Short mmCIF file of C-alpha atoms in Angstrom, two decimals:
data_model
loop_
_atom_site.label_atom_id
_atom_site.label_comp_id
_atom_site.label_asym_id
_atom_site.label_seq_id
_atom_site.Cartn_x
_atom_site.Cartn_y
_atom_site.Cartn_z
CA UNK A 1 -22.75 -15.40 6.00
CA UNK A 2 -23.50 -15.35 2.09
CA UNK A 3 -27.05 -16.50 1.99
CA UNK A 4 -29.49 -17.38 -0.98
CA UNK A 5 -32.32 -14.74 -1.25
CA UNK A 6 -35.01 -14.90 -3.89
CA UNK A 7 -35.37 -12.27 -6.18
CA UNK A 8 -34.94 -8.89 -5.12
CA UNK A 9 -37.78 -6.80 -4.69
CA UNK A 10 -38.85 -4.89 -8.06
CA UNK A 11 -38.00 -1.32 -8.16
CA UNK A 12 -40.30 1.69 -8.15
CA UNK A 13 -39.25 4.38 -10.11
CA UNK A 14 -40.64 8.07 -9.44
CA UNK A 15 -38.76 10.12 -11.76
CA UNK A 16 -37.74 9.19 -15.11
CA UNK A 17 -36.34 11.86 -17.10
CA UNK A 18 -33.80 13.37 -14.28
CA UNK A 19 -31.80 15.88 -15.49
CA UNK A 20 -28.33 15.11 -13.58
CA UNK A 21 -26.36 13.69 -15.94
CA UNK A 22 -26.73 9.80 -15.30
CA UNK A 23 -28.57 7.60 -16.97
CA UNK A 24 -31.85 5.80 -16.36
CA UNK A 25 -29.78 2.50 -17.27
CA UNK A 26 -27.27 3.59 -14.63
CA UNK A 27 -29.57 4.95 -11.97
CA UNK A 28 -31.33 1.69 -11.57
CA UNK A 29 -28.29 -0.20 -11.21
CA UNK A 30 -26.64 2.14 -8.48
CA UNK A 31 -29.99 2.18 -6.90
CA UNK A 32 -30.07 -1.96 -6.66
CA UNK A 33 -26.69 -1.87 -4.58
CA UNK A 34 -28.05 0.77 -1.88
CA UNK A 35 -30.87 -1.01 -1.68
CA UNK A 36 -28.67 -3.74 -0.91
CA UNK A 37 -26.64 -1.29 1.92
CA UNK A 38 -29.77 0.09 3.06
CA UNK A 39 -30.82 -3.89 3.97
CA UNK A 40 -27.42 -5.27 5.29
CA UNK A 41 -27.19 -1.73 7.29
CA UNK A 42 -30.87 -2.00 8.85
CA UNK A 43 -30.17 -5.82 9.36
CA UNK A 44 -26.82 -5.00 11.03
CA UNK A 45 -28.29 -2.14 12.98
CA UNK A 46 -31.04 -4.59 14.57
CA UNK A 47 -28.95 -7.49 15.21
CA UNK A 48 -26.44 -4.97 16.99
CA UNK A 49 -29.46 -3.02 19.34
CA UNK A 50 -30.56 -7.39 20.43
CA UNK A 51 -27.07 -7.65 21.17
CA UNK A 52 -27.04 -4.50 23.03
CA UNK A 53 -30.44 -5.36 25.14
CA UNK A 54 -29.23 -9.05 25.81
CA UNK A 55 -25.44 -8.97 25.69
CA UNK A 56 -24.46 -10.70 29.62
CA UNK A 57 -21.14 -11.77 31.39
CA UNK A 58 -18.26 -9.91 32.43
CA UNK A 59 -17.74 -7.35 29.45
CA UNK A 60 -21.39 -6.54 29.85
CA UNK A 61 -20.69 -2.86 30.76
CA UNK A 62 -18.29 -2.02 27.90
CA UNK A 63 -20.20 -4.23 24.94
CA UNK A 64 -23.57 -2.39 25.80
CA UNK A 65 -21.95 0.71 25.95
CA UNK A 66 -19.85 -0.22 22.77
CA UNK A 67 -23.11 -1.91 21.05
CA UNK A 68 -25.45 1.10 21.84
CA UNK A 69 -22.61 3.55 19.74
CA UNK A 70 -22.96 0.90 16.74
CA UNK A 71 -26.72 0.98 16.74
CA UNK A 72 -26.67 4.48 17.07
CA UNK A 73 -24.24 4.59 14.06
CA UNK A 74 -26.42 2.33 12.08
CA UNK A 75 -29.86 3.98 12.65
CA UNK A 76 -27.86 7.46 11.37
CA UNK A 77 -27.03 5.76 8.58
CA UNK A 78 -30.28 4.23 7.28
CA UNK A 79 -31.30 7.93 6.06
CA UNK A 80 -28.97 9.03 4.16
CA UNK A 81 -28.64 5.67 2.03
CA UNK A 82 -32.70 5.74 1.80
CA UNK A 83 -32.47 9.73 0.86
CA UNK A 84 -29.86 8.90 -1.70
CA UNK A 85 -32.18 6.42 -3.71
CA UNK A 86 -34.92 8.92 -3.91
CA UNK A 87 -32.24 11.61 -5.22
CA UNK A 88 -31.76 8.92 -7.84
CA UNK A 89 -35.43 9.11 -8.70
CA UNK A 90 -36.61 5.88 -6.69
CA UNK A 91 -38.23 4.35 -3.88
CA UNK A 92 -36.85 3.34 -1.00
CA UNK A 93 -37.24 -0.09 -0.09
CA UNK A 94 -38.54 -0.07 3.91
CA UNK A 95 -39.88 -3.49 4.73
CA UNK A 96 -38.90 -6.29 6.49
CA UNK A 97 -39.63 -8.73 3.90
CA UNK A 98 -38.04 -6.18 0.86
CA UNK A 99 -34.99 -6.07 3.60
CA UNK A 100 -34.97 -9.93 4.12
CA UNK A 101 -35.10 -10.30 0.33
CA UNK A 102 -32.44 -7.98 -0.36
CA UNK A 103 -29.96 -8.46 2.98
CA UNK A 104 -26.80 -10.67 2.54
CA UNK A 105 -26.92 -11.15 6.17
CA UNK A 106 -28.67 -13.53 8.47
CA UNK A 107 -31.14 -12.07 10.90
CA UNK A 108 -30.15 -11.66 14.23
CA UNK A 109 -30.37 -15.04 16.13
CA UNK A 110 -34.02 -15.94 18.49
CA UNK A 111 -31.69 -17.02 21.27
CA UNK A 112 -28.77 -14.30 22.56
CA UNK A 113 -25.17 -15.73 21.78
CA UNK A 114 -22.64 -15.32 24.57
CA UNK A 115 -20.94 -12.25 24.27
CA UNK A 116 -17.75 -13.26 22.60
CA UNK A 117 -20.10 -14.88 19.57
CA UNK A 118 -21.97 -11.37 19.63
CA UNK A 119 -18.50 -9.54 18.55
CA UNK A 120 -17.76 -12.66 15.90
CA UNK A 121 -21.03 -12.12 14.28
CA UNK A 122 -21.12 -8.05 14.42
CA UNK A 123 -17.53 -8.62 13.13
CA UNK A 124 -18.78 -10.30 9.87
CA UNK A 125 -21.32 -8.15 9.72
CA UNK A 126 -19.56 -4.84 9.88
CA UNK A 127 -17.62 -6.65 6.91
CA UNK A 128 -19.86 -7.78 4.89
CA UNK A 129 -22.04 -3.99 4.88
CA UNK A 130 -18.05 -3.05 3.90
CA UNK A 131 -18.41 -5.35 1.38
CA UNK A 132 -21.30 -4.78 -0.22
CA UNK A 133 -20.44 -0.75 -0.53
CA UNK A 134 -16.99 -2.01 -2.09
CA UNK A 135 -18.87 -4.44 -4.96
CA UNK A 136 -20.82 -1.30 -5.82
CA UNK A 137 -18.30 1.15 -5.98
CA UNK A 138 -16.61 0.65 -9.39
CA UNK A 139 -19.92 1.04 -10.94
CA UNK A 140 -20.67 4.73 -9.22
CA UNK A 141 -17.38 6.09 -9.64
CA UNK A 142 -17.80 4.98 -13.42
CA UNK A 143 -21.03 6.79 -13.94
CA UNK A 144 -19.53 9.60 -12.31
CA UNK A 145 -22.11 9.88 -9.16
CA UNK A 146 -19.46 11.44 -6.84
CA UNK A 147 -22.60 11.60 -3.89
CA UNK A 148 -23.17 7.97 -4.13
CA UNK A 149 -18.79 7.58 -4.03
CA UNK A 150 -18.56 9.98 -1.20
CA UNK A 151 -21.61 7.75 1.04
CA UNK A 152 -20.09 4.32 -0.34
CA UNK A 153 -16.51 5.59 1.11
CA UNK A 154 -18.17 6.90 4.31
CA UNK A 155 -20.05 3.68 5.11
CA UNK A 156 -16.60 1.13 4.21
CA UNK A 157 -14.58 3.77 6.04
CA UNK A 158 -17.13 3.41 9.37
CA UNK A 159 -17.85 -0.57 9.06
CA UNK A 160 -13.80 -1.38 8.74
CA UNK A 161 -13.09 0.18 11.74
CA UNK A 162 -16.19 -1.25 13.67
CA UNK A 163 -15.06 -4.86 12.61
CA UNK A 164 -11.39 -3.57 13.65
CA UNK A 165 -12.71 -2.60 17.10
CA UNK A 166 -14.62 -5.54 17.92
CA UNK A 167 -11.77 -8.01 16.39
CA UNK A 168 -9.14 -5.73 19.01
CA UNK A 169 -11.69 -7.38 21.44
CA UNK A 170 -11.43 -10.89 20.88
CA UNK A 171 -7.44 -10.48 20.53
CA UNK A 172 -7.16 -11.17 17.28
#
């Protein structure tokens, strides 16, 4: 999963002096981890709609049904990570290449998987967007940024039980 990425794209800040009682120093560094979420959540959210369009066999009814609610999921959740880090008096990264640079996950495969490798890699996925919300918690809840917590606990809350759902499906 883990993947080696060159340098993350430079941040653009668009308000300095915000008066909302966390720092610049801060801000920057809370803004580096959802740009992080915003990439594994927009990576996760295309690889799930290709498995959705190309998923085939005999779960095909349920796991496009099932698929088209994660998507769905996912593109609601792009905004609100994106609207945070302007709150925080930055730019939103919105490219592919600022998303490949800053994604821990792989893109979504050229050739469609069968469907039980679909739910193993949307599995990893859903933890690993978990994951990356978890590695920046400590550092929100320590600069007191109880909107950032409150999103961070959302998205883990969301992604657990999406990997728990698909996992149910394989039997394990």
């Amino acid at each position: 999963m883990s993947k080696t990425a060159p340098a993350a794209p430079k941040l653009h800040l668009t308000s300095k002096n915000l008066g909302i009682g966390i720092s610049e120093k801060n801000r920057e560094a809370i803004v580096h981890g959802l740009s992080r979420l915003l990439a594994d959540t927009y990576t996760l959210y295309l690889t799930t709609h290709n498995f959705h369009w190309n998923v085939t066999g005999p779960m095909f009814n349920t796991l496009h049904l099932m698929f088209m609610s994660q998507y769905n999921e996912l593109w609601n959740a792009v905004d609100p990570i994106a609207e945070r880090i302007r709150a925080l008096g930055y730019s939103a990264p919105g490219s592919y290449a600022a998303f490949g640079q800053l994604t821990k996950l792989p893109d979504a495969p050229t050739e469609p998987p069968a469907a039980e490798d679909m739910i193993r890699a949307l599995v990893r996925g859903n933890e690993a967007v978990a994951a990356t919300a978890r590695e920046l918690l400590p550092l929100v809840e320590k600069a007191g940024d109880q909107p950032t917590t409150d999103l961070l606990s959302a998205r883990m809350d969301i992604h657990e039980k999406s990997a728990w759902m698909l996992r149910s499906m394989l039997g394990e």
